[in-house]
PDB file of C-alpha atoms in Angstrom:
ATOM      1  CA  HIS A   4       3.882 -13.935 -24.696  1.00 47.00           C
ATOM      2  CA  SER A   5       7.066 -14.749 -22.725  1.00 58.00           C
ATOM      3  CA  LEU A   6       9.354 -17.715 -22.763  1.00 58.00           C
ATOM      4  CA  GLU A   7      11.757 -18.679 -20.074  1.00 63.00           C
ATOM      5  CA  ASP A   8      15.083 -20.295 -20.891  1.00 62.00           C
ATOM      6  CA  ALA A   9      16.628 -22.165 -17.983  1.00 62.00           C
ATOM      7  CA  SER A  10      18.134 -25.624 -17.729  1.00 64.00           C
ATOM      8  CA  CYS A  11      16.024 -28.474 -16.644  1.00 69.00           C
ATOM      9  CA  CYS A  12      18.522 -29.450 -13.877  1.00 69.00           C
ATOM     10  CA  CYS A  13      18.555 -25.938 -12.371  1.00 66.00           C
ATOM     11  CA  ARG A  14      14.685 -25.603 -12.565  1.00 64.00           C
ATOM     12  CA  PHE A  15      14.335 -28.834 -10.443  1.00 65.00           C
ATOM     13  CA  CYS A  16      17.232 -28.618  -8.045  1.00 68.00           C
ATOM     14  CA  CYS A  17      17.461 -24.779  -7.519  1.00 67.00           C
ATOM     15  CA  ALA A  18      13.881 -23.599  -7.789  1.00 67.00           C
ATOM     16  CA  PRO A  19      12.951 -20.791  -7.139  1.00 68.00           C
ATOM     17  CA  ASN A  20      16.511 -19.500  -7.180  1.00 74.00           C
ATOM     18  CA  HIS A  21      17.466 -20.918 -10.599  1.00 77.00           C
ATOM     19  CA  PRO A  22      19.190 -18.632 -13.027  1.00 83.00           C
ATOM     20  CA  PHE A  23      17.033 -17.835 -16.160  1.00 87.00           C
ATOM     21  CA  THR A  24      16.469 -15.585 -19.101  1.00 86.00           C
ATOM     22  CA  MET A  25      12.882 -14.758 -19.894  1.00 88.00           C
ATOM     23  CA  VAL A  26      11.977 -12.963 -23.088  1.00 88.00           C
ATOM     24  CA  ALA A  27       8.691 -11.201 -23.548  1.00 88.00           C
ATOM     25  CA  LYS A  28       7.689 -10.870 -27.235  1.00 86.00           C
ATOM     26  CA  GLU A  29       4.944  -9.143 -29.021  1.00 86.00           C
ATOM     27  CA  LEU A  30       2.304 -11.556 -30.015  1.00 84.00           C
ATOM     28  CA  ASN A  31       1.886 -11.269 -33.753  1.00 86.00           C
ATOM     29  CA  THR A  32       5.355  -9.968 -34.748  1.00 86.00           C
ATOM     30  CA  GLU A  33       7.580 -11.902 -32.295  1.00 83.00           C
ATOM     31  CA  SER A  34       9.617  -8.783 -31.742  1.00 85.00           C
ATOM     32  CA  GLU A  35      11.323  -8.538 -28.316  1.00 86.00           C
ATOM     33  CA  LEU A  36       9.702  -6.152 -25.857  1.00 89.00           C
ATOM     34  CA  LEU A  37      11.742  -6.996 -22.666  1.00 94.00           C
ATOM     35  CA  THR A  38      14.326  -9.502 -21.568  1.00 93.00           C
ATOM     36  CA  VAL A  39      14.703 -10.384 -17.799  1.00 93.00           C
ATOM     37  CA  GLU A  40      18.010 -12.030 -16.896  1.00 93.00           C
ATOM     38  CA  ARG A  41      18.499 -13.505 -13.354  1.00 90.00           C
ATOM     39  CA  PRO A  42      21.623 -15.302 -12.213  1.00 88.00           C
ATOM     40  CA  CYS A  43      21.701 -17.948  -9.629  1.00 82.00           C
ATOM     41  CA  ARG A  44      21.879 -16.445  -6.151  1.00 81.00           C
ATOM     42  CA  CYS A  45      21.200 -17.508  -2.617  1.00 80.00           C
ATOM     43  CA  PRO A  46      17.531 -17.651  -1.720  1.00 81.00           C
ATOM     44  CA  MET A  47      15.974 -14.512  -0.529  1.00 80.00           C
ATOM     45  CA  GLY A  48      16.252 -13.930   3.263  1.00 79.00           C
ATOM     46  CA  GLY A  49      16.884 -11.264   5.830  1.00 79.00           C
ATOM     47  CA  CYS A  50      20.216 -10.254   7.390  1.00 79.00           C
ATOM     48  CA  LYS A  51      22.341 -11.263   4.354  1.00 78.00           C
ATOM     49  CA  CYS A  52      25.599  -9.567   3.668  1.00 77.00           C
ATOM     50  CA  CYS A  53      26.130 -10.745   0.108  1.00 78.00           C
ATOM     51  CA  CYS A  54      24.621 -12.794  -2.728  1.00 79.00           C
ATOM     52  CA  TYR A  55      21.492 -10.771  -2.890  1.00 88.00           C
ATOM     53  CA  GLN A  56      18.815 -11.650  -5.431  1.00 89.00           C
ATOM     54  CA  TYR A  57      19.288  -9.583  -8.573  1.00 92.00           C
ATOM     55  CA  ALA A  58      18.030  -9.275 -12.229  1.00 94.00           C
ATOM     56  CA  GLU A  59      18.851  -7.138 -15.220  1.00 96.00           C
ATOM     57  CA  PHE A  60      16.420  -5.905 -17.832  1.00 97.00           C
ATOM     58  CA  SER A  61      17.039  -5.254 -21.466  1.00 96.00           C
ATOM     59  CA  SER A  62      15.163  -4.668 -24.736  1.00 94.00           C
ATOM     60  CA  GLY A  63      16.707  -5.074 -28.154  1.00 90.00           C
ATOM     61  CA  GLY A  64      20.221  -5.486 -26.699  1.00 90.00           C
ATOM     62  CA  ASN A  65      19.976  -2.141 -24.733  1.00 94.00           C
ATOM     63  CA  ASN A  66      20.456  -2.324 -21.012  1.00 96.00           C
ATOM     64  CA  LEU A  67      17.351  -0.858 -19.325  1.00 97.00           C
ATOM     65  CA  GLY A  68      18.283  -1.226 -15.574  1.00 97.00           C
ATOM     66  CA  SER A  69      18.268  -3.745 -12.658  1.00 97.00           C
ATOM     67  CA  ILE A  70      16.732  -4.735  -9.439  1.00 96.00           C
ATOM     68  CA  LYS A  71      18.622  -5.911  -6.362  1.00 95.00           C
ATOM     69  CA  GLU A  72      17.588  -7.106  -3.020  1.00 92.00           C
ATOM     70  CA  THR A  73      18.857  -5.001  -0.103  1.00 91.00           C
ATOM     71  CA  CYS A  74      19.700  -6.032   3.411  1.00 86.00           C
ATOM     72  CA  TRP A  75      16.596  -6.451   5.261  1.00 87.00           C
ATOM     73  CA  PHE A  76      15.202  -7.861   8.552  1.00 84.00           C
ATOM     74  CA  CYS A  77      11.436  -8.381   8.396  1.00 86.00           C
ATOM     75  CA  VAL A  78      10.132  -6.815   5.278  1.00 89.00           C
ATOM     76  CA  PRO A  79      11.925  -7.764   1.931  1.00 89.00           C
ATOM     77  CA  SER A  80      13.218  -4.641   0.194  1.00 92.00           C
ATOM     78  CA  PHE A  81      14.749  -3.942  -3.270  1.00 94.00           C
ATOM     79  CA  LYS A  82      16.349  -1.080  -5.045  1.00 96.00           C
ATOM     80  CA  ILE A  83      15.743  -0.427  -8.680  1.00 97.00           C
ATOM     81  CA  SER A  84      18.447   1.197 -10.913  1.00 97.00           C
ATOM     82  CA  ASP A  85      18.402   2.689 -14.269  1.00 96.00           C
ATOM     83  CA  HIS A  86      20.810   1.875 -17.347  1.00 95.00           C
ATOM     84  CA  ASN A  87      23.374   3.959 -15.830  1.00 96.00           C
ATOM     85  CA  GLU A  88      23.297   2.036 -12.494  1.00 95.00           C
ATOM     86  CA  LYS A  89      21.675   5.198 -10.725  1.00 96.00           C
ATOM     87  CA  GLU A  90      19.230   4.001  -8.162  1.00 96.00           C
ATOM     88  CA  ILE A  91      15.880   5.455  -8.910  1.00 96.00           C
ATOM     89  CA  TYR A  92      13.137   3.568  -6.879  1.00 96.00           C
ATOM     90  CA  LEU A  93      12.834   1.606  -3.577  1.00 96.00           C
ATOM     91  CA  LEU A  94      10.392  -1.272  -3.594  1.00 95.00           C
ATOM     92  CA  HIS A  95       8.987  -3.149  -0.617  1.00 93.00           C
ATOM     93  CA  GLN A  96       5.670  -4.570   0.589  1.00 91.00           C
ATOM     94  CA  PRO A  97       3.381  -2.239   2.746  1.00 90.00           C
ATOM     95  CA  THR A  98       4.357  -2.205   6.414  1.00 88.00           C
ATOM     96  CA  CYS A  99       2.850  -1.816   9.816  1.00 84.00           C
ATOM     97  CA  CYS A 100       4.178  -1.746  13.435  1.00 82.00           C
ATOM     98  CA  GLY A 101       6.642   0.989  12.628  1.00 76.00           C
ATOM     99  CA  GLY A 102       7.934  -0.674   9.539  1.00 76.00           C
ATOM    100  CA  CYS A 103       8.564  -3.933  11.309  1.00 80.00           C
ATOM    101  CA  CYS A 104       5.939  -6.120   9.840  1.00 83.00           C
ATOM    102  CA  VAL A 105       4.267  -6.738   6.384  1.00 85.00           C
ATOM    103  CA  ASN A 106       0.821  -5.280   6.470  1.00 82.00           C
ATOM    104  CA  CYS A 107      -1.394  -8.090   5.162  1.00 80.00           C
ATOM    105  CA  CYS A 108      -4.398  -5.695   5.414  1.00 78.00           C
ATOM    106  CA  ALA A 109      -3.048  -2.995   3.169  1.00 80.00           C
ATOM    107  CA  GLU A 110      -5.091  -4.118   0.049  1.00 79.00           C
ATOM    108  CA  GLY A 111      -8.221  -4.838   2.120  1.00 73.00           C
ATOM    109  CA  ASN A 112      -9.299  -7.333   4.714  1.00 64.00           C
ATOM    110  CA  PRO A 113      -7.705 -10.638   3.770  1.00 64.00           C
ATOM    111  CA  CYS A 114     -10.725 -12.583   5.350  1.00 61.00           C
ATOM    112  CA  THR A 115     -13.154 -10.896   2.748  1.00 62.00           C
ATOM    113  CA  ARG A 116     -13.415 -11.228  -1.057  1.00 58.00           C
ATOM    114  CA  LYS A 117     -12.132  -7.579  -1.302  1.00 57.00           C
ATOM    115  CA  GLY A 118      -8.565  -8.294   0.082  1.00 52.00           C
ATOM    116  CA  CYS A 119      -8.343 -12.082  -0.384  1.00 65.00           C
ATOM    117  CA  CYS A 120      -5.092 -13.250  -1.929  1.00 72.00           C
ATOM    118  CA  LYS A 121      -3.964  -9.857  -2.745  1.00 83.00           C
ATOM    119  CA  VAL A 122      -0.149  -9.174  -2.205  1.00 87.00           C
ATOM    120  CA  SER A 123       1.293  -5.729  -3.081  1.00 90.00           C
ATOM    121  CA  PHE A 124       4.862  -4.269  -3.480  1.00 93.00           C
ATOM    122  CA  ARG A 125       4.899  -0.538  -3.258  1.00 94.00           C
ATOM    123  CA  LEU A 126       7.246   1.723  -5.266  1.00 96.00           C
ATOM    124  CA  PHE A 127       8.844   4.771  -3.754  1.00 96.00           C
ATOM    125  CA  PRO A 128      11.337   7.349  -5.029  1.00 96.00           C
ATOM    126  CA  ILE A 129      14.710   6.410  -3.917  1.00 95.00           C
ATOM    127  CA  ASP A 130      15.221   9.638  -1.892  1.00 95.00           C
ATOM    128  CA  GLN A 131      11.909   9.324   0.015  1.00 93.00           C
ATOM    129  CA  LYS A 132      12.793   8.813   3.653  1.00 90.00           C
ATOM    130  CA  ASN A 133       9.414   7.670   5.094  1.00 88.00           C
ATOM    131  CA  THR A 134       8.326   4.590   3.212  1.00 90.00           C
ATOM    132  CA  GLY A 135       6.575   2.701   6.108  1.00 85.00           C
ATOM    133  CA  GLY A 136       2.955   2.572   7.145  1.00 82.00           C
ATOM    134  CA  ASP A 137       0.669   4.778   5.099  1.00 82.00           C
ATOM    135  CA  ALA A 138       3.423   6.575   3.284  1.00 88.00           C
ATOM    136  CA  GLU A 139       2.637   7.944  -0.022  1.00 93.00           C
ATOM    137  CA  TYR A 140       3.879   5.836  -2.854  1.00 95.00           C
ATOM    138  CA  ILE A 141       4.245   6.302  -6.592  1.00 96.00           C
ATOM    139  CA  GLY A 142       3.594   2.940  -8.075  1.00 96.00           C
ATOM    140  CA  VAL A 143       2.544  -0.602  -7.094  1.00 95.00           C
ATOM    141  CA  ILE A 144       2.885  -4.162  -8.290  1.00 95.00           C
ATOM    142  CA  LEU A 145      -0.122  -6.109  -7.188  1.00 92.00           C
ATOM    143  CA  LYS A 146      -0.534  -9.892  -7.278  1.00 89.00           C
ATOM    144  CA  LYS A 147      -4.243 -10.332  -7.546  1.00 84.00           C
ATOM    145  CA  PRO A 148      -6.576 -13.367  -7.301  1.00 79.00           C
ATOM    146  CA  LYS A 149      -7.871 -14.982 -10.461  1.00 76.00           C
ATOM    147  CA  SER A 150     -11.169 -17.003 -11.021  1.00 74.00           C
ATOM    148  CA  ALA A 151     -11.475 -20.025  -8.943  1.00 73.00           C
ATOM    149  CA  MET A 152     -11.051 -22.402 -11.970  1.00 75.00           C
ATOM    150  CA  VAL A 153      -7.743 -20.758 -12.969  1.00 73.00           C
ATOM    151  CA  GLU A 154      -6.497 -20.927  -9.380  1.00 69.00           C
ATOM    152  CA  ILE A 155      -7.440 -24.561  -8.997  1.00 74.00           C
ATOM    153  CA  PHE A 156      -6.094 -25.909 -12.455  1.00 78.00           C
ATOM    154  CA  THR A 157      -3.178 -23.704 -13.185  1.00 76.00           C
ATOM    155  CA  ASP A 158       0.114 -22.295 -11.658  1.00 74.00           C
ATOM    156  CA  ALA A 159      -0.313 -18.921 -13.350  1.00 76.00           C
ATOM    157  CA  GLU A 160      -0.155 -15.689 -11.454  1.00 82.00           C
ATOM    158  CA  ALA A 161      -1.870 -12.371 -12.235  1.00 83.00           C
ATOM    159  CA  PHE A 162      -0.203  -9.086 -11.544  1.00 90.00           C
ATOM    160  CA  ASP A 163      -1.499  -5.559 -11.918  1.00 92.00           C
ATOM    161  CA  VAL A 164       1.157  -2.964 -12.338  1.00 95.00           C
ATOM    162  CA  THR A 165       0.585   0.702 -11.700  1.00 95.00           C
ATOM    163  CA  PHE A 166       3.397   2.994 -13.017  1.00 96.00           C
ATOM    164  CA  PRO A 167       4.401   6.262 -11.694  1.00 95.00           C
ATOM    165  CA  ASP A 168       2.768   9.126 -13.453  1.00 95.00           C
ATOM    166  CA  ASP A 169       6.145  10.498 -14.864  1.00 94.00           C
ATOM    167  CA  ALA A 170       7.715   7.073 -15.757  1.00 95.00           C
ATOM    168  CA  THR A 171       9.584   6.755 -19.003  1.00 94.00           C
ATOM    169  CA  ASN A 172       8.946   3.751 -21.304  1.00 94.00           C
ATOM    170  CA  ASP A 173      12.243   2.180 -20.083  1.00 95.00           C
ATOM    171  CA  GLU A 174      11.205   2.611 -16.358  1.00 96.00           C
ATOM    172  CA  LYS A 175       7.699   1.099 -17.335  1.00 95.00           C
ATOM    173  CA  ALA A 176       9.718  -1.883 -18.858  1.00 95.00           C
ATOM    174  CA  ILE A 177      11.584  -2.072 -15.671  1.00 96.00           C
ATOM    175  CA  MET A 178       8.475  -2.265 -13.626  1.00 96.00           C
ATOM    176  CA  ALA A 179       7.133  -4.915 -15.798  1.00 94.00           C
ATOM    177  CA  GLY A 180      10.306  -6.996 -15.471  1.00 94.00           C
ATOM    178  CA  THR A 181      10.223  -6.354 -11.773  1.00 95.00           C
ATOM    179  CA  ALA A 182       6.819  -8.092 -11.620  1.00 94.00           C
ATOM    180  CA  VAL A 183       8.511 -11.215 -13.273  1.00 91.00           C
ATOM    181  CA  PHE A 184      11.219 -10.996 -10.689  1.00 92.00           C
ATOM    182  CA  ILE A 185       8.821 -10.735  -7.902  1.00 91.00           C
ATOM    183  CA  ASN A 186       6.831 -13.759  -9.179  1.00 88.00           C
ATOM    184  CA  ALA A 187      10.066 -15.771  -9.588  1.00 86.00           C
ATOM    185  CA  ASN A 188      11.170 -14.980  -6.051  1.00 85.00           C
ATOM    186  CA  PHE A 189       7.975 -15.178  -4.000  1.00 85.00           C
ATOM    187  CA  PHE A 190       5.328 -17.118  -5.884  1.00 82.00           C
ATOM    188  CA  GLU A 191       7.034 -19.955  -7.832  1.00 76.00           C
ATOM    189  CA  GLY A 192       7.603 -23.345  -6.292  1.00 62.00           C
ATOM    190  CA  ASP A 193       5.468 -26.105  -4.723  1.00 45.00           C
ATOM    191  CA  SER A 194       4.556 -24.233  -1.552  1.00 43.00           C
ATOM    192  CA  GLY A 195       3.622 -21.069  -3.369  1.00 41.00           C
ATOM    193  CA  GLY A 196       7.096 -19.612  -2.903  1.00 39.00           C
ATOM    194  CA  ASP A 197       9.737 -19.626  -0.170  1.00 40.00           C
ATOM    195  CA  GLY A 198       9.858 -15.739   0.071  1.00 40.00           C
ATOM    196  CA  ALA A 199       8.524 -13.712   2.899  1.00 42.00           C
ATOM    197  CA  ALA A 200       5.430 -12.374   1.085  1.00 45.00           C
ATOM    198  CA  VAL A 201       2.221 -12.620   3.018  1.00 38.00           C
TER     199      VAL A 201
END
């Protein structure tokens, strides 16, 4: 289970950009698995030159890595770094039209049950040049639909994280923290989030 620590004033006045610390703990032992710390930053948006969305990940007081929004125009993009601040992954939604648009059909036709309400963020090695269209990816964070009752009566989101085959435990923790970061930036708030996710 996880607990978010954020001031009430910030949650109401600055949502979904409020600063928070979220600690994920093992269910029976209460031992810390992962801590996600996000400072207050400007809302996500294209063509910014500073104040990018950012979060740090740690476990047991040890820094694991971070994620940072990059300068983007139409498709939100992020770089993920390890504990030495070395960039290791690039993360963005699937694209079409030469990388200019988010491909809302990448996870299936959104008008059918197969693709309905699915939003994915694909993970690429930092040195991969072609990440648009049907480019091969090594991992994915997929927001998937829940049952109708859960959708109607709760604000909970469900994510399926597929890790790269060669990911270390620290990198897997970073990916799990990235799912929390994605949720906070795209899917929190009264209107389902103010981000650019489709």
